[in-house]
Amino acid sequence: MTTFKFFVPLIFTTTYLGIFFLRVFHYGFIYERPSAIIFECIPTVSISFFLILGCAIVEKPILARFDKVIRKGKKDKDSITKEDVAIAMDSYKKFDIAIAAGDAIGFLLGAGSTAIIESVKGIVSFEPLVFLIIELQSVGVGFLCYTLNVFLTKKILMANKMREVGITVSSNLSKNLTVAIATCVYISLMNMITVPINLIKHPGEHGFEKFLIYALIGALLTGAVCFVIYSLLIKKIQRTERETSMKLLEETETLANATKKSAETSQNQSTAVKEIVATMQDSTLLVGNISEKIKHVTSLAEKSLEAVMSGKESLQKNVSELLSIKNTNQLTIEGIKELNKKIASIWDIVAIINVVADQTKIIAFNAELEASSSGEAGKNFHIVATEIRRLSDNIIDSLKEIKERITEIQKTSDLLILDSEKGTRQIDSGYESAQSLETGFESIMASSNSTADSSHEIQDYVGQFTSSSEQIFITLKQIADGIENLSAVTANISNSSENVRHIASLL
């Protein structure tokens, strides 16, 4: 059932019962016209009907928004948003505004207009005192009807629906009960005042007996109304409190079990954290040792980098020297080859000399023959020719020796070229090896540099880790102390939960 469908029959019932209750006192006691209670109620009933209808029209959109939020919450509590809570609370607060206005106007105009209507009809003259008493009595009954509507619809139905979907709201039912009792007492006093008014003004015969009868009827009617109101409120409050106590009992039992488990968990956590603290202590010492090792490695990496850099410089010098030797050796080879070319040209000269010597020898031989045939005149010429031939023979012999020496020089030069070329190849191989070694040194230097940088970074990270470990260690110690305190608090909560559960079971 929606809240609106519950509210509309309730406001009609309470309003018309209140009006009937007032008409009994007004027409039955004050004006002593009991037939008017039923047969002349059309104006009052009509005025009240339209006021109730207007109140229902005002309340419908308010309660429709409220019921929409409740339906959404019953499907899924987690779907309720802050906006939904605000709508529900706004509807809860605005609900009784229209009822208060409707009941005030309805009872003041509808039920409280009896004195005016009677004077307009000419049945009695208008009396301000009677009008005031009727209005005060009507206000009391109207406030009682307002209290019933607010109590049953807002404080009970709407509040319970909001709690079902997880929206917290305070009903304060005891305050409503106090207000209802005070209103019943006020109405009882006003009802008893309306009984003797007409009897005092018109005592007549049997005035005392009539007073007793009226007083008894008024007391019984007032008592019945007060009893019904009080019983209804008490039953609703008791039912609500009983449901609340059952929920409280269930929640306290759940809380007691949860606190017991929480205490066990806290104890386990405390033990675990203590173990973690001990582990962190060992880890901190280990990190300290690692930090020292990293410092040593960093120092070695820096020294290695320096050594590699020095080695690279020396190697670069060696490479430069090898290149210089290679160039010098190449120049030597070229010089030897040039010398071979010149020696080859000497062979040509030797060959020419050899040819000249042979020709000279032949010429000298012919000259000797001519000198021999010339007699005494050619004797001196014969001597010269003989000497020339001897010189030619010596030259030929010297040329043979020169040829042998040139041949030896050529062989030595060829061997020197071969050895130089072999040396050149070895120098090239050494140069290439040195270049390869230089590349290797550059790679080693880059690795050493990277190692040194990484060692510095690792050292920084280890330092940060050491600081973090110390902070974590301090925090873990604080957590361990907090968990021990939590365990003690949880134990106290568990005991308190048991006490609350016992108290709830007595409600």
Coordinates of C-alpha atoms in Angstrom, one line a residue:
M1 CA 0.0 0.0 0.0
T2 CA 1.3 3.4 -0.9
T3 CA 1.5 6.2 1.7
F4 CA -1.1 8.3 -0.1
K5 CA -3.7 5.4 -0.1
F6 CA -3.1 5.0 3.6
F7 CA -3.3 8.7 4.3
V8 CA -6.6 9.6 2.5
P9 CA -9.0 7.2 4.3
L10 CA -7.3 8.1 7.6
I11 CA -7.8 11.8 7.3
F12 CA -11.4 11.4 6.2
T13 CA -12.1 9.1 9.1
T14 CA -10.4 11.2 11.8
T15 CA -11.9 14.4 10.5
Y16 CA -15.6 13.2 10.4
L17 CA -15.3 11.4 13.7
G18 CA -14.0 14.6 15.3
I19 CA -16.8 16.6 13.7
F20 CA -19.4 14.1 14.9
F21 CA -17.8 14.2 18.4
L22 CA -18.1 18.0 18.5
R23 CA -21.7 18.0 17.2
V24 CA -22.8 15.8 20.0
F25 CA -21.6 18.4 22.6
H26 CA -22.7 21.4 20.6
Y27 CA -26.2 20.3 19.5
G28 CA -26.8 17.7 22.2
F29 CA -25.7 19.8 25.3
I30 CA -25.3 23.5 24.4
Y31 CA -28.4 23.9 22.2
E32 CA -30.2 20.8 23.3
R33 CA -31.2 19.9 19.7
P34 CA -30.1 16.2 19.3
S35 CA -31.8 15.8 16.0
A36 CA -29.5 18.5 14.4
I37 CA -26.5 16.2 15.1
I38 CA -27.4 14.1 12.1
F39 CA -30.0 15.9 10.0
E40 CA -28.4 19.4 9.9
C41 CA -24.8 18.3 9.3
I42 CA -24.7 18.9 5.5
P43 CA -23.0 22.4 5.6
T44 CA -20.3 21.2 8.1
V45 CA -19.7 17.9 6.2
S46 CA -19.5 19.8 2.8
I47 CA -17.0 22.4 4.1
S48 CA -14.9 19.7 5.7
F49 CA -15.1 17.5 2.5
F50 CA -13.7 20.2 0.3
L51 CA -11.0 21.1 2.8
I52 CA -9.9 17.4 3.0
L53 CA -10.0 17.1 -0.7
G54 CA -7.8 20.2 -1.1
C55 CA -5.4 18.8 1.5
A56 CA -5.2 15.4 -0.4
I57 CA -4.5 17.2 -3.7
V58 CA -1.6 19.1 -2.0
E59 CA -0.3 15.9 -0.4
K60 CA -0.4 13.7 -3.5
P61 CA 2.7 14.9 -5.3
I62 CA 4.6 15.1 -2.0
L63 CA 3.8 11.5 -1.1
A64 CA 4.2 10.3 -4.8
R65 CA 7.9 11.5 -4.7
F66 CA 8.3 9.9 -1.4
D67 CA 6.9 6.5 -2.5
K68 CA 9.0 6.6 -5.7
V69 CA 12.2 6.8 -3.6
I70 CA 10.9 4.0 -1.3
R71 CA 10.2 1.7 -4.2
K72 CA 13.7 2.4 -5.7
G73 CA 15.3 1.6 -2.3
K74 CA 13.3 -1.7 -1.8
K75 CA 14.6 -2.9 -5.2
D76 CA 18.2 -2.0 -4.3
K77 CA 19.4 -0.1 -1.2
D78 CA 22.7 0.7 -2.9
S79 CA 20.9 2.6 -5.6
I80 CA 19.7 5.3 -3.2
T81 CA 21.6 8.5 -3.9
K82 CA 22.0 11.7 -1.8
E83 CA 19.4 13.3 -4.0
D84 CA 16.9 10.5 -3.2
V85 CA 17.6 10.9 0.5
A86 CA 17.0 14.7 0.2
I87 CA 13.7 14.1 -1.6
A88 CA 12.5 11.6 1.0
M89 CA 13.5 13.9 3.9
D90 CA 11.9 16.9 2.2
S91 CA 8.6 15.0 1.7
Y92 CA 8.8 13.8 5.4
K93 CA 9.2 17.4 6.6
K94 CA 6.5 18.9 4.3
F95 CA 3.9 16.2 4.9
D96 CA 2.2 17.8 8.0
I97 CA 2.0 21.4 6.7
A98 CA -1.1 20.9 4.6
I99 CA -2.7 18.7 7.3
A100 CA -2.2 21.4 9.9
A101 CA -3.7 24.1 7.7
G102 CA -6.6 21.8 6.6
D103 CA -7.5 20.7 10.2
A104 CA -7.2 24.2 11.5
I105 CA -9.5 25.7 8.9
G106 CA -11.8 22.7 8.8
F107 CA -12.5 22.6 12.5
L108 CA -12.6 26.4 13.0
L109 CA -15.0 26.9 10.1
G110 CA -16.7 23.6 9.9
A111 CA -17.3 22.5 13.5
G112 CA -16.6 25.9 15.1
S113 CA -19.2 27.7 13.1
T114 CA -22.1 26.2 15.0
A115 CA -22.8 29.3 17.1
I116 CA -22.9 31.5 13.9
I117 CA -25.1 29.1 12.0
E118 CA -27.6 28.9 15.0
S119 CA -27.8 32.7 15.3
V120 CA -28.3 33.1 11.5
K121 CA -31.1 30.6 11.6
G122 CA -32.7 32.7 14.3
I123 CA -32.8 29.8 16.7
V124 CA -30.7 31.5 19.4
S125 CA -29.0 34.8 19.6
F126 CA -25.3 35.1 19.0
E127 CA -23.3 34.9 22.3
P128 CA -19.6 35.6 22.2
L129 CA -18.8 33.4 25.2
V130 CA -20.5 30.4 23.7
F131 CA -18.8 31.0 20.4
L132 CA -15.4 31.2 22.2
I133 CA -15.9 28.0 24.1
I134 CA -17.0 26.2 20.9
E135 CA -14.0 27.5 19.0
L136 CA -11.6 26.4 21.8
Q137 CA -13.1 23.0 21.9
S138 CA -13.0 22.7 18.1
V139 CA -9.3 23.7 18.0
G140 CA -8.5 21.0 20.6
V141 CA -10.3 18.3 18.6
G142 CA -8.8 19.5 15.4
F143 CA -5.3 19.4 16.9
L144 CA -6.0 15.8 18.2
C145 CA -7.0 14.8 14.6
Y146 CA -3.8 16.4 13.3
T147 CA -1.8 14.5 15.9
L148 CA -3.3 11.2 14.9
N149 CA -2.7 11.8 11.2
V150 CA 0.9 12.8 11.7
F151 CA 1.6 10.1 14.2
L152 CA 0.2 7.2 12.2
T153 CA 1.2 8.4 8.7
K154 CA 4.4 10.3 9.3
K155 CA 6.0 9.0 12.5
I156 CA 5.0 5.4 12.0
L157 CA 4.4 4.5 8.4
M158 CA 6.8 7.0 6.6
A159 CA 9.6 6.6 9.2
N160 CA 9.5 2.8 9.0
K161 CA 9.6 2.9 5.2
M162 CA 12.6 5.2 5.3
R163 CA 14.4 3.0 7.7
E164 CA 13.7 -0.1 5.6
V165 CA 15.7 1.5 2.7
G166 CA 18.5 2.7 4.9
I167 CA 17.5 6.3 5.5
T168 CA 18.0 7.4 9.1
V169 CA 15.2 9.4 10.7
S170 CA 14.2 10.1 14.3
S171 CA 10.5 9.7 15.2
N172 CA 10.5 10.7 18.9
L173 CA 7.3 8.7 19.6
S174 CA 7.3 9.5 23.3
K175 CA 7.0 13.2 22.6
N176 CA 4.0 12.5 20.3
L177 CA 2.3 10.4 23.0
T178 CA 2.8 13.2 25.5
V179 CA 1.3 15.8 23.1
A180 CA -1.7 13.4 22.5
I181 CA -2.3 12.9 26.2
A182 CA -2.1 16.7 26.9
T183 CA -4.6 17.3 24.1
C184 CA -6.9 14.6 25.5
V185 CA -6.8 16.3 28.9
Y186 CA -7.5 19.7 27.2
I187 CA -10.4 18.3 25.3
S188 CA -11.8 16.6 28.4
L189 CA -11.8 19.9 30.2
M190 CA -13.4 21.8 27.4
N191 CA -16.0 19.0 27.0
M192 CA -17.0 19.3 30.6
I193 CA -17.3 23.1 30.3
T194 CA -19.8 22.7 27.5
V195 CA -22.1 20.5 29.6
P196 CA -23.4 23.1 32.2
I197 CA -23.6 26.2 29.9
N198 CA -27.2 25.8 28.8
L199 CA -28.2 24.4 32.2
I200 CA -26.8 27.4 34.0
K201 CA -28.5 29.8 31.6
H202 CA -31.8 27.9 31.7
P203 CA -32.0 25.9 35.0
G204 CA -35.7 24.8 34.6
E205 CA -37.0 21.7 36.2
H206 CA -34.9 18.7 36.8
G207 CA -31.8 20.8 36.1
F208 CA -29.6 18.8 38.4
E209 CA -30.7 15.4 37.1
K210 CA -30.2 16.7 33.5
F211 CA -26.7 18.0 34.5
L212 CA -25.8 14.6 35.8
I213 CA -27.0 12.8 32.7
Y214 CA -25.3 15.3 30.4
A215 CA -22.1 15.1 32.4
L216 CA -22.2 11.3 32.4
I217 CA -22.8 11.1 28.7
G218 CA -20.0 13.7 28.1
A219 CA -17.6 11.9 30.4
L220 CA -18.3 8.5 28.8
L221 CA -17.9 9.9 25.3
T222 CA -14.8 11.8 26.2
G223 CA -13.4 8.8 28.1
A224 CA -14.1 6.6 25.1
V225 CA -12.4 8.9 22.7
C226 CA -9.4 9.4 25.0
F227 CA -9.2 5.6 25.6
V228 CA -9.3 4.8 21.9
I229 CA -6.7 7.5 21.1
Y230 CA -4.4 6.4 24.0
S231 CA -4.8 2.7 23.2
L232 CA -4.1 3.3 19.5
L233 CA -1.0 5.3 20.2
I234 CA 0.3 3.0 22.9
K235 CA -0.2 -0.1 20.7
K236 CA 1.6 1.5 17.8
I237 CA 4.4 2.7 20.1
Q238 CA 4.7 -0.7 21.7
R239 CA 4.6 -2.5 18.4
T240 CA 7.3 -0.1 17.0
E241 CA 9.4 -0.5 20.1
R242 CA 9.0 -4.2 20.0
E243 CA 10.1 -4.3 16.4
T244 CA 13.0 -1.9 17.3
S245 CA 14.0 -4.1 20.2
M246 CA 14.0 -7.2 18.1
K247 CA 16.1 -5.4 15.5
L248 CA 18.3 -4.2 18.3
L249 CA 18.6 -7.7 19.7
E250 CA 19.6 -9.0 16.3
E251 CA 22.0 -6.2 15.7
T252 CA 23.6 -6.6 19.1
E253 CA 24.0 -10.4 18.6
T254 CA 25.5 -9.7 15.2
L255 CA 27.7 -7.0 16.8
A256 CA 28.7 -9.4 19.6
N257 CA 29.7 -12.1 17.2
A258 CA 31.5 -9.6 15.0
T259 CA 33.4 -8.1 17.9
K260 CA 34.5 -11.6 19.0
K261 CA 35.7 -12.3 15.5
S262 CA 37.2 -8.9 15.4
A263 CA 39.0 -9.5 18.7
E264 CA 40.4 -12.8 17.3
T265 CA 41.4 -11.1 14.0
S266 CA 43.0 -8.2 15.9
Q267 CA 45.0 -10.7 18.0
N268 CA 46.1 -12.5 14.8
Q269 CA 46.9 -9.2 13.2
S270 CA 48.9 -8.1 16.2
T271 CA 50.9 -11.3 16.0
A272 CA 51.4 -10.8 12.3
V273 CA 52.4 -7.2 12.6
K274 CA 54.9 -8.1 15.4
E275 CA 56.4 -10.7 13.0
I276 CA 56.5 -8.1 10.3
V277 CA 58.2 -5.7 12.6
A278 CA 60.8 -8.3 13.5
T279 CA 61.2 -9.0 9.7
M280 CA 61.5 -5.3 9.0
Q281 CA 64.3 -5.1 11.7
D282 CA 66.2 -7.8 9.9
S283 CA 65.4 -6.3 6.6
T284 CA 66.7 -2.9 7.8
L285 CA 70.0 -4.5 8.9
L286 CA 70.2 -6.3 5.6
V287 CA 69.6 -3.1 3.7
G288 CA 72.3 -1.5 5.7
N289 CA 74.8 -4.2 4.7
I290 CA 73.6 -4.0 1.1
S291 CA 74.2 -0.2 1.3
E292 CA 77.8 -0.7 2.5
K293 CA 78.4 -3.3 -0.3
I294 CA 76.9 -0.9 -2.9
K295 CA 79.2 1.9 -1.7
H296 CA 82.2 -0.5 -2.1
V297 CA 81.0 -1.6 -5.6
T298 CA 80.5 2.1 -6.5
S299 CA 84.1 2.9 -5.4
L300 CA 85.4 -0.1 -7.4
A301 CA 83.3 1.0 -10.4
E302 CA 84.7 4.5 -10.2
K303 CA 88.3 3.2 -10.0
S304 CA 87.7 0.8 -12.8
L305 CA 86.3 3.7 -14.9
E306 CA 89.5 5.7 -14.2
A307 CA 91.7 2.7 -15.1
V308 CA 89.8 2.1 -18.3
M309 CA 90.0 5.8 -19.2
S310 CA 93.8 5.7 -18.6
G311 CA 94.1 2.5 -20.6
K312 CA 92.2 4.1 -23.4
E313 CA 94.5 7.1 -23.5
S314 CA 97.6 4.8 -23.6
L315 CA 96.0 2.7 -26.3
Q316 CA 95.2 5.8 -28.4
K317 CA 98.9 6.8 -28.1
N318 CA 99.9 3.2 -29.2
V319 CA 97.5 3.4 -32.1
S320 CA 99.0 6.7 -33.2
E321 CA 102.5 5.4 -32.9
L322 CA 101.6 2.2 -34.9
L323 CA 100.1 4.4 -37.5
S324 CA 103.3 6.5 -37.6
I325 CA 105.5 3.4 -37.8
K326 CA 103.2 2.0 -40.6
N327 CA 103.6 5.2 -42.5
T328 CA 107.4 5.3 -42.0
N329 CA 107.7 1.7 -43.0
Q330 CA 105.7 2.3 -46.1
L331 CA 108.1 5.2 -47.0
T332 CA 111.1 2.8 -46.4
I333 CA 109.5 0.2 -48.7
E334 CA 108.9 2.8 -51.3
G335 CA 112.6 4.0 -50.9
I336 CA 113.9 0.4 -51.3
K337 CA 111.8 -0.1 -54.4
E338 CA 113.1 3.2 -55.8
L339 CA 116.6 2.0 -55.0
N340 CA 115.9 -1.3 -56.8
K341 CA 114.9 0.8 -59.8
K342 CA 118.2 2.7 -59.6
I343 CA 120.1 -0.6 -59.3
A344 CA 118.4 -1.9 -62.3
S345 CA 119.5 1.2 -64.2
I346 CA 123.1 0.5 -63.0
W347 CA 122.8 -2.9 -64.7
D348 CA 122.3 -1.0 -67.9
I349 CA 125.4 1.1 -67.3
V350 CA 127.4 -2.0 -66.4
A351 CA 126.2 -3.7 -69.5
I352 CA 127.3 -0.7 -71.6
I353 CA 130.7 -0.6 -69.8
N354 CA 131.0 -4.3 -70.4
V355 CA 130.3 -3.9 -74.1
V356 CA 132.8 -1.0 -74.3
A357 CA 135.4 -3.1 -72.4
D358 CA 134.9 -6.0 -74.9
Q359 CA 135.2 -3.6 -77.8
T360 CA 138.2 -2.0 -76.3
K361 CA 139.8 -5.4 -75.8
I362 CA 139.1 -6.3 -79.4
I363 CA 140.5 -3.0 -80.5
A364 CA 143.6 -3.5 -78.3
F365 CA 144.0 -7.0 -79.7
N366 CA 143.8 -5.7 -83.2
A367 CA 146.2 -2.9 -82.3
E368 CA 148.7 -5.3 -81.0
L369 CA 148.5 -7.3 -84.2
E370 CA 149.0 -4.1 -86.2
A371 CA 151.9 -3.0 -84.0
S372 CA 153.6 -6.4 -84.4
S373 CA 153.5 -6.1 -88.1
S374 CA 154.8 -2.5 -88.0
G375 CA 158.1 -3.5 -86.6
E376 CA 160.2 -1.2 -84.6
A377 CA 157.9 1.7 -85.3
G378 CA 154.9 0.0 -83.8
K379 CA 156.7 -1.2 -80.7
N380 CA 155.5 1.6 -78.4
F381 CA 152.0 1.4 -79.9
H382 CA 152.2 -2.4 -79.1
I383 CA 153.0 -1.6 -75.5
V384 CA 150.0 0.8 -75.3
A385 CA 147.7 -1.6 -76.9
T386 CA 148.8 -4.3 -74.5
E387 CA 148.1 -2.1 -71.5
I388 CA 144.8 -1.1 -72.9
R389 CA 143.9 -4.8 -73.4
R390 CA 145.1 -5.5 -69.8
L391 CA 143.0 -2.6 -68.6
S392 CA 140.0 -4.0 -70.5
D393 CA 140.5 -7.3 -68.8
N394 CA 140.7 -5.7 -65.4
I395 CA 137.6 -3.7 -66.2
I396 CA 135.8 -6.9 -67.3
D397 CA 137.0 -8.6 -64.1
S398 CA 135.9 -5.6 -62.0
L399 CA 132.5 -5.6 -63.8
K400 CA 132.1 -9.3 -62.8
E401 CA 132.8 -8.4 -59.2
I402 CA 130.4 -5.4 -59.5
K403 CA 127.7 -7.6 -61.0
E404 CA 128.1 -10.0 -58.1
R405 CA 127.9 -7.1 -55.6
I406 CA 124.9 -5.7 -57.4
T407 CA 123.2 -9.1 -57.4
E408 CA 123.8 -9.5 -53.7
I409 CA 122.5 -5.9 -53.2
Q410 CA 119.4 -6.8 -55.2
K411 CA 118.9 -10.0 -53.3
T412 CA 119.3 -8.2 -50.0
S413 CA 117.0 -5.4 -51.2
D414 CA 114.4 -8.0 -52.3
L415 CA 114.6 -9.7 -48.9
L416 CA 114.4 -6.3 -47.2
I417 CA 111.3 -5.5 -49.2
L418 CA 109.8 -8.9 -48.4
D419 CA 110.6 -8.4 -44.7
S420 CA 109.3 -4.8 -44.8
E421 CA 106.1 -5.9 -46.5
K422 CA 105.8 -8.7 -43.9
G423 CA 106.4 -6.1 -41.1
T424 CA 103.9 -3.9 -42.8
R425 CA 101.3 -6.6 -42.7
Q426 CA 102.1 -7.3 -39.0
I427 CA 101.9 -3.5 -38.3
D428 CA 98.5 -3.5 -40.2
S429 CA 97.3 -6.5 -38.1
G430 CA 98.6 -4.8 -34.9
Y431 CA 96.9 -1.5 -36.0
E432 CA 93.6 -3.3 -36.6
S433 CA 93.9 -5.2 -33.3
A434 CA 94.7 -1.9 -31.6
Q435 CA 91.7 -0.3 -33.2
S436 CA 89.5 -3.3 -32.2
L437 CA 91.0 -3.1 -28.7
E438 CA 90.3 0.7 -28.7
T439 CA 86.6 -0.1 -29.6
G440 CA 86.6 -2.7 -26.9
F441 CA 88.0 -0.2 -24.4
E442 CA 85.3 2.3 -25.5
S443 CA 82.7 -0.3 -24.8
I444 CA 84.3 -1.2 -21.5
M445 CA 84.5 2.5 -20.6
A446 CA 80.8 3.0 -21.5
S447 CA 79.9 -0.1 -19.4
S448 CA 82.1 1.1 -16.6
N449 CA 80.5 4.6 -16.8
S450 CA 77.1 3.0 -16.9
T451 CA 78.1 0.8 -14.0
A452 CA 79.3 3.7 -12.0
D453 CA 76.1 5.7 -12.7
S454 CA 73.9 2.7 -11.9
S455 CA 75.9 2.1 -8.7
H456 CA 75.2 5.8 -7.7
E457 CA 71.5 5.4 -8.6
I458 CA 71.3 2.1 -6.6
Q459 CA 73.1 3.8 -3.7
D460 CA 70.5 6.6 -3.8
Y461 CA 67.6 4.1 -4.1
V462 CA 69.1 2.0 -1.3
G463 CA 69.3 5.2 0.8
Q464 CA 65.7 6.1 0.0
F465 CA 64.7 2.5 0.7
T466 CA 66.6 2.7 4.0
S467 CA 64.7 5.9 5.0
S468 CA 61.4 4.4 3.9
S469 CA 62.1 1.1 5.7
E470 CA 62.9 3.1 8.9
Q471 CA 59.6 5.1 8.4
I472 CA 57.7 1.8 7.7
F473 CA 59.3 0.3 10.8
I474 CA 58.2 3.2 12.9
T475 CA 54.7 3.1 11.4
L476 CA 54.4 -0.7 11.9
K477 CA 55.4 -0.3 15.5
Q478 CA 52.7 2.3 15.9
I479 CA 50.2 0.0 14.1
A480 CA 51.2 -2.9 16.4
D481 CA 50.6 -0.7 19.4
G482 CA 47.3 0.5 17.9
I483 CA 46.2 -3.1 17.2
E484 CA 47.0 -4.0 20.8
N485 CA 44.9 -1.1 21.9
L486 CA 42.2 -2.1 19.4
S487 CA 42.2 -5.6 20.7
A488 CA 41.6 -4.2 24.2
V489 CA 38.9 -1.9 23.0
T490 CA 37.3 -4.7 21.0
A491 CA 37.3 -6.9 24.0
N492 CA 35.5 -4.1 25.9
I493 CA 33.1 -3.6 23.0
S494 CA 32.4 -7.4 23.0
N495 CA 31.6 -7.2 26.7
S496 CA 29.4 -4.1 26.2
S497 CA 27.7 -5.9 23.3
E498 CA 26.8 -8.8 25.5
N499 CA 25.4 -6.4 28.1
V500 CA 23.4 -4.6 25.4
R501 CA 22.1 -7.9 24.0
H502 CA 21.0 -8.9 27.5
I503 CA 19.2 -5.5 27.9
A504 CA 17.6 -5.8 24.5
S505 CA 16.3 -9.2 25.4
L506 CA 14.5 -7.7 28.3
L507 CA 12.7 -5.1 26.2

